[in-house]
């Protein structure tokens, strides 16, 4: 199990982020099952969607929010 912080999720979605490559590596390993299930809190979910709405767009925020809600590899606690 791995706890995902909002900064990792935001960096993964934002190709211009200085940590994008590191975040992409983390999510690749998560999808491959190397970490087990990814866990986020409701606070992290709120922070991710809020920051993406402000920095990118409401559409991006909704898209990522839906992915997090539907992902089998991620559990919201």
PDB file of C-alpha atoms in Angstrom:
ATOM      1  CA  UNK A   1       0.000   0.000   0.000  1.00  0.00           C
ATOM      2  CA  UNK A   2       1.199   3.530  -0.804  1.00  0.00           C
ATOM      3  CA  UNK A   3      -0.306   6.811   0.358  1.00  0.00           C
ATOM      4  CA  UNK A   4      -0.443   9.308  -2.486  1.00  0.00           C
ATOM      5  CA  UNK A   5      -0.095  12.973  -1.647  1.00  0.00           C
ATOM      6  CA  UNK A   6      -1.794  15.636  -3.744  1.00  0.00           C
ATOM      7  CA  UNK A   7       1.542  16.912  -5.067  1.00  0.00           C
ATOM      8  CA  UNK A   8       2.261  13.557  -6.746  1.00  0.00           C
ATOM      9  CA  UNK A   9      -1.132  13.438  -8.439  1.00  0.00           C
ATOM     10  CA  UNK A  10      -0.922  17.060  -9.579  1.00  0.00           C
ATOM     11  CA  UNK A  11       2.643  16.584 -10.889  1.00  0.00           C
ATOM     12  CA  UNK A  12       1.517  13.493 -12.803  1.00  0.00           C
ATOM     13  CA  UNK A  13      -1.226  15.443 -14.557  1.00  0.00           C
ATOM     14  CA  UNK A  14       0.907  18.556 -15.187  1.00  0.00           C
ATOM     15  CA  UNK A  15       3.655  17.834 -17.741  1.00  0.00           C
ATOM     16  CA  UNK A  16       5.270  21.197 -16.919  1.00  0.00           C
ATOM     17  CA  UNK A  17       5.732  20.286 -13.244  1.00  0.00           C
ATOM     18  CA  UNK A  18       9.347  19.793 -12.167  1.00  0.00           C
ATOM     19  CA  UNK A  19       8.365  16.439 -10.583  1.00  0.00           C
ATOM     20  CA  UNK A  20       6.286  15.144 -13.506  1.00  0.00           C
ATOM     21  CA  UNK A  21       8.759  12.410 -14.497  1.00  0.00           C
ATOM     22  CA  UNK A  22       9.058  11.133 -10.910  1.00  0.00           C
ATOM     23  CA  UNK A  23       5.269  11.137 -10.540  1.00  0.00           C
ATOM     24  CA  UNK A  24       4.847   9.303 -13.847  1.00  0.00           C
ATOM     25  CA  UNK A  25       7.286   6.622 -12.622  1.00  0.00           C
ATOM     26  CA  UNK A  26       5.304   6.249  -9.387  1.00  0.00           C
ATOM     27  CA  UNK A  27       2.003   5.849 -11.226  1.00  0.00           C
ATOM     28  CA  UNK A  28       3.515   3.403 -13.704  1.00  0.00           C
ATOM     29  CA  UNK A  29       4.661   1.227 -10.790  1.00  0.00           C
ATOM     30  CA  UNK A  30       1.292   1.642  -9.058  1.00  0.00           C
ATOM     31  CA  UNK A  31      -0.522   0.478 -12.204  1.00  0.00           C
ATOM     32  CA  UNK A  32       1.856  -2.488 -12.443  1.00  0.00           C
ATOM     33  CA  UNK A  33       0.962  -3.487  -8.882  1.00  0.00           C
ATOM     34  CA  UNK A  34       4.433  -2.888  -7.438  1.00  0.00           C
ATOM     35  CA  UNK A  35       3.090  -0.824  -4.529  1.00  0.00           C
ATOM     36  CA  UNK A  36      -0.183  -2.600  -3.980  1.00  0.00           C
ATOM     37  CA  UNK A  37      -3.164  -0.304  -3.728  1.00  0.00           C
ATOM     38  CA  UNK A  38      -2.779   3.474  -3.726  1.00  0.00           C
ATOM     39  CA  UNK A  39      -4.564   5.298  -0.921  1.00  0.00           C
ATOM     40  CA  UNK A  40      -5.669   8.918  -0.753  1.00  0.00           C
ATOM     41  CA  UNK A  41      -7.699  10.793   1.819  1.00  0.00           C
ATOM     42  CA  UNK A  42     -10.800  12.834   1.092  1.00  0.00           C
ATOM     43  CA  UNK A  43      -8.687  15.909   1.837  1.00  0.00           C
ATOM     44  CA  UNK A  44      -6.159  14.919  -0.847  1.00  0.00           C
ATOM     45  CA  UNK A  45      -9.006  14.356  -3.321  1.00  0.00           C
ATOM     46  CA  UNK A  46     -10.389  17.840  -2.570  1.00  0.00           C
ATOM     47  CA  UNK A  47      -6.976  19.455  -2.798  1.00  0.00           C
ATOM     48  CA  UNK A  48      -6.168  17.807  -6.142  1.00  0.00           C
ATOM     49  CA  UNK A  49      -9.435  18.806  -7.756  1.00  0.00           C
ATOM     50  CA  UNK A  50      -9.268  22.367  -6.388  1.00  0.00           C
ATOM     51  CA  UNK A  51      -5.663  22.976  -7.460  1.00  0.00           C
ATOM     52  CA  UNK A  52      -6.263  21.536 -10.930  1.00  0.00           C
ATOM     53  CA  UNK A  53      -9.364  23.695 -11.363  1.00  0.00           C
ATOM     54  CA  UNK A  54      -7.316  26.781 -10.484  1.00  0.00           C
ATOM     55  CA  UNK A  55      -4.112  25.925 -12.386  1.00  0.00           C
ATOM     56  CA  UNK A  56      -5.495  24.061 -15.399  1.00  0.00           C
ATOM     57  CA  UNK A  57      -9.251  24.049 -15.943  1.00  0.00           C
ATOM     58  CA  UNK A  58     -12.521  22.848 -14.467  1.00  0.00           C
ATOM     59  CA  UNK A  59     -12.594  20.173 -17.160  1.00  0.00           C
ATOM     60  CA  UNK A  60      -9.200  18.836 -16.108  1.00  0.00           C
ATOM     61  CA  UNK A  61     -10.305  18.888 -12.492  1.00  0.00           C
ATOM     62  CA  UNK A  62     -13.450  16.886 -13.259  1.00  0.00           C
ATOM     63  CA  UNK A  63     -11.531  14.444 -15.446  1.00  0.00           C
ATOM     64  CA  UNK A  64      -8.945  13.692 -12.771  1.00  0.00           C
ATOM     65  CA  UNK A  65     -11.604  13.559 -10.057  1.00  0.00           C
ATOM     66  CA  UNK A  66     -13.555  10.966 -12.023  1.00  0.00           C
ATOM     67  CA  UNK A  67     -10.410   8.926 -12.673  1.00  0.00           C
ATOM     68  CA  UNK A  68      -9.603   8.905  -8.961  1.00  0.00           C
ATOM     69  CA  UNK A  69     -13.152   7.879  -8.057  1.00  0.00           C
ATOM     70  CA  UNK A  70     -13.243   5.053 -10.617  1.00  0.00           C
ATOM     71  CA  UNK A  71      -9.662   3.745 -10.361  1.00  0.00           C
ATOM     72  CA  UNK A  72      -9.380   0.205  -9.069  1.00  0.00           C
ATOM     73  CA  UNK A  73      -5.771   0.897  -8.032  1.00  0.00           C
ATOM     74  CA  UNK A  74      -6.727   3.788  -5.743  1.00  0.00           C
ATOM     75  CA  UNK A  75      -8.857   3.770  -2.615  1.00  0.00           C
ATOM     76  CA  UNK A  76     -10.224   6.947  -1.043  1.00  0.00           C
ATOM     77  CA  UNK A  77     -10.335   6.773   2.740  1.00  0.00           C
TER      78      UNK A  77
END
